[in-house]
Coordinates of C-alpha atoms in Angstrom, one line a residue:
A1 CA 152.5 -32.4 272.2
M2 CA 151.7 -34.9 269.4
R3 CA 148.2 -33.6 269.2
L4 CA 149.4 -30.0 268.9
M5 CA 151.9 -31.0 266.2
F6 CA 149.1 -32.7 264.3
I7 CA 146.9 -29.6 264.5
C8 CA 149.9 -27.5 263.3
G9 CA 150.4 -29.8 260.4
V10 CA 146.8 -29.7 259.4
I11 CA 146.7 -25.8 259.6
M12 CA 149.9 -25.6 257.6
S13 CA 148.4 -27.9 254.9
V14 CA 145.3 -25.7 254.7
C15 CA 147.5 -22.6 254.4
M16 CA 149.1 -24.1 251.3
I17 CA 145.7 -24.6 249.5
V18 CA 143.6 -21.7 250.9
D19 CA 144.1 -19.7 247.7
Q20 CA 142.6 -22.4 245.6
F21 CA 139.5 -22.5 247.8
M22 CA 139.2 -18.7 248.0
A23 CA 139.5 -18.5 244.2
V24 CA 135.9 -19.8 244.0
L25 CA 134.8 -16.3 245.2
A26 CA 136.6 -14.6 242.4
G27 CA 134.4 -15.8 239.6
D28 CA 134.5 -18.1 236.6
G29 CA 138.0 -19.4 235.6
A30 CA 139.6 -18.0 238.8
V31 CA 140.5 -21.4 240.2
A32 CA 142.3 -22.4 236.9
M33 CA 144.1 -19.1 236.8
I34 CA 145.4 -19.5 240.4
N35 CA 146.5 -23.0 239.6
Y36 CA 148.4 -22.0 236.5
G37 CA 149.9 -18.9 238.2
N38 CA 151.1 -21.0 241.1
R39 CA 152.7 -23.9 239.3
V40 CA 156.2 -22.6 238.7
T41 CA 156.3 -20.9 242.1
L42 CA 155.4 -24.1 243.9
G43 CA 158.1 -25.9 242.0
L44 CA 160.6 -23.3 243.1
I45 CA 159.5 -23.5 246.7
S46 CA 160.0 -27.3 246.6
V47 CA 163.6 -26.7 245.5
I48 CA 164.3 -24.0 248.1
A49 CA 162.8 -26.3 250.8
I50 CA 166.0 -28.3 250.6
F51 CA 167.7 -25.2 252.2
W52 CA 165.8 -25.3 255.5
T53 CA 165.5 -29.1 255.5
V54 CA 169.3 -29.4 255.5
L55 CA 169.7 -26.7 258.1
Y56 CA 167.3 -28.1 260.6
P57 CA 169.5 -31.0 261.9
K58 CA 172.3 -28.4 262.3
F59 CA 170.0 -26.3 264.5
V60 CA 169.0 -29.3 266.6
K61 CA 172.7 -30.3 267.1
M62 CA 173.6 -26.8 268.3
A63 CA 170.6 -26.6 270.6
A64 CA 171.4 -30.0 272.1
A65 CA 174.9 -28.8 272.8
A66 CA 173.4 -25.6 274.3
D67 CA 175.5 -23.6 271.8
F68 CA 172.7 -21.0 271.4
S69 CA 175.0 -18.1 270.3
S70 CA 176.2 -20.2 267.3
L71 CA 172.7 -21.3 266.6
R72 CA 171.5 -17.6 266.5
A73 CA 174.5 -16.6 264.3
T74 CA 173.9 -19.5 261.9
F75 CA 170.2 -18.6 261.7
W76 CA 170.9 -14.9 260.9
R77 CA 173.7 -15.7 258.5
F78 CA 171.6 -18.0 256.4
S79 CA 168.6 -15.7 256.7
M80 CA 170.6 -12.9 255.2
L81 CA 172.0 -15.2 252.5
G82 CA 168.4 -16.2 251.7
I83 CA 167.4 -12.5 251.3
I84 CA 170.4 -11.7 249.2
G85 CA 169.8 -14.7 247.0
L86 CA 166.1 -14.9 246.7
V87 CA 165.0 -11.3 246.4
P88 CA 166.9 -10.6 243.1
L89 CA 166.1 -14.1 241.8
C90 CA 162.4 -13.7 242.5
G91 CA 162.4 -10.2 241.2
L92 CA 163.9 -11.3 238.0
L93 CA 161.4 -14.2 237.6
A94 CA 158.5 -11.8 238.3
Y95 CA 159.9 -9.4 235.6
V96 CA 159.9 -12.2 233.0
S97 CA 156.7 -13.8 234.3
K98 CA 154.7 -13.1 231.1
D99 CA 157.4 -14.7 229.0
L100 CA 157.4 -17.8 231.3
I101 CA 153.6 -18.1 231.0
M102 CA 153.7 -17.7 227.2
L103 CA 156.4 -20.4 226.9
L104 CA 154.8 -22.9 229.3
F105 CA 151.1 -22.5 228.9
E106 CA 149.9 -20.3 226.1
R107 CA 148.4 -22.8 223.7
G108 CA 144.9 -23.9 222.7
A109 CA 142.2 -22.4 224.9
F110 CA 144.8 -20.4 226.8
T111 CA 144.5 -17.0 225.2
Q112 CA 146.7 -13.9 225.3
D113 CA 144.2 -12.3 227.8
D114 CA 144.6 -15.3 230.0
T115 CA 148.4 -15.0 229.8
A116 CA 148.3 -11.4 230.9
I117 CA 146.2 -12.2 234.0
V118 CA 148.1 -15.4 235.0
A119 CA 151.4 -13.6 234.5
K120 CA 150.4 -11.0 237.0
I121 CA 149.3 -13.7 239.4
Q122 CA 152.6 -15.6 239.0
A123 CA 154.7 -12.4 239.4
L124 CA 153.0 -11.7 242.8
Y125 CA 153.5 -15.3 243.9
F126 CA 157.2 -15.0 243.0
M127 CA 157.4 -11.9 245.2
H128 CA 156.1 -13.7 248.3
I129 CA 158.7 -16.5 248.1
P130 CA 161.5 -14.7 250.0
C131 CA 159.1 -14.0 252.9
Y132 CA 157.8 -17.6 252.8
A133 CA 161.4 -19.0 252.9
L134 CA 162.3 -16.8 255.9
C135 CA 159.1 -17.8 257.7
M136 CA 160.0 -21.5 257.2
M137 CA 163.5 -20.8 258.6
C138 CA 162.1 -19.2 261.7
M139 CA 159.6 -22.1 262.1
R140 CA 162.6 -24.5 262.0
V141 CA 163.9 -22.6 265.0
A142 CA 160.6 -23.1 266.8
N143 CA 160.8 -26.8 265.9
T144 CA 164.3 -26.9 267.3
F145 CA 163.1 -25.6 270.6
E146 CA 160.0 -27.9 270.4
N147 CA 157.8 -24.9 271.0
T148 CA 154.5 -26.3 269.5
N149 CA 152.4 -23.6 271.1
L150 CA 154.3 -20.9 269.1
L151 CA 154.0 -23.0 265.9
L152 CA 150.3 -23.4 266.5
L153 CA 149.9 -19.6 267.1
G154 CA 152.0 -18.7 264.0
N155 CA 150.2 -21.1 261.7
S156 CA 146.8 -20.0 263.0
L157 CA 147.7 -16.4 262.5
S158 CA 148.9 -17.1 259.0
L159 CA 145.8 -18.9 258.0
G160 CA 143.4 -16.4 259.5
L161 CA 145.3 -13.4 258.0
N162 CA 145.4 -15.0 254.6
I163 CA 141.6 -15.7 254.6
L164 CA 140.8 -12.2 255.9
L165 CA 143.0 -10.5 253.3
N166 CA 141.6 -12.7 250.6
F167 CA 138.1 -11.5 251.4
V168 CA 139.2 -7.9 251.3
F169 CA 141.3 -8.0 248.1
I170 CA 139.1 -10.3 246.1
E171 CA 136.3 -7.8 246.6
Q172 CA 138.5 -5.0 245.2
Y173 CA 140.7 -6.7 242.6
G174 CA 139.0 -10.0 241.7
V175 CA 141.4 -13.0 241.1
I176 CA 144.5 -10.7 241.2
G177 CA 143.5 -10.0 244.8
I178 CA 144.4 -13.5 245.9
P179 CA 148.2 -13.4 245.3
I180 CA 148.1 -9.8 246.7
A181 CA 146.6 -11.1 249.9
T182 CA 149.2 -13.9 250.1
F183 CA 152.1 -11.5 249.5
I184 CA 150.9 -9.1 252.2
A185 CA 150.1 -12.0 254.7
Y186 CA 153.6 -13.3 254.4
C187 CA 155.2 -9.9 254.7
I188 CA 153.4 -9.5 258.0
M189 CA 154.1 -13.1 259.1
V190 CA 157.8 -12.8 258.5
L191 CA 157.9 -10.0 261.0
F192 CA 156.0 -12.2 263.5
W193 CA 158.4 -15.1 263.0
F194 CA 161.6 -13.0 263.2
F195 CA 160.4 -11.6 266.6
A196 CA 159.4 -15.1 267.7
A197 CA 162.8 -16.6 266.7
N198 CA 164.7 -13.8 268.5
W199 CA 162.5 -14.4 271.6
L200 CA 163.3 -18.1 271.5
F201 CA 167.1 -17.4 271.3
T202 CA 167.0 -14.8 274.1
K203 CA 164.9 -17.1 276.3
A204 CA 167.3 -20.1 275.7
E205 CA 170.5 -17.9 276.3
A206 CA 169.0 -16.6 279.5
A207 CA 168.2 -20.1 280.9

């Protein structure tokens, strides 16, 4: 179990930096553009992470008490709150993405053309955050039930899907294809994790 958890952790870490590696394929300056386009979104994700970090002990407590109906209800309630809160917030941030880039980074060698490209990258990264947050919530459910095989499968699928989509969209759209690939990958993975979380709840309730 410890070995599987270690492997899961390694894969999850690689998932977080795969875009930077894939940017090498998108041409000169692509790595820097991805780094700039991802800075604000990574900061926002760090803040949102408090959300599922605080919920995890509550999940564990309910599972230990075999109160699976309350666990399921709490999961769905906070998932819906996450959607209601994050979708409009991230939509608004995506809408003002260019203004944020101009305010934070446009100086010196950072030109208006760079701003236009990086703003599009940042907007796409903002759009994937709700799906990312929901995936992390579902993964905390898998952690609660100590299902390392499911975590390993989900993390491996996420990594493989992101790499595959990066190859496809970089070929078509260049550096913009990288956040497009990330957005689509997390849209698909949130469906996987919702089905997986529901399966875990059903399995626990039936035991």
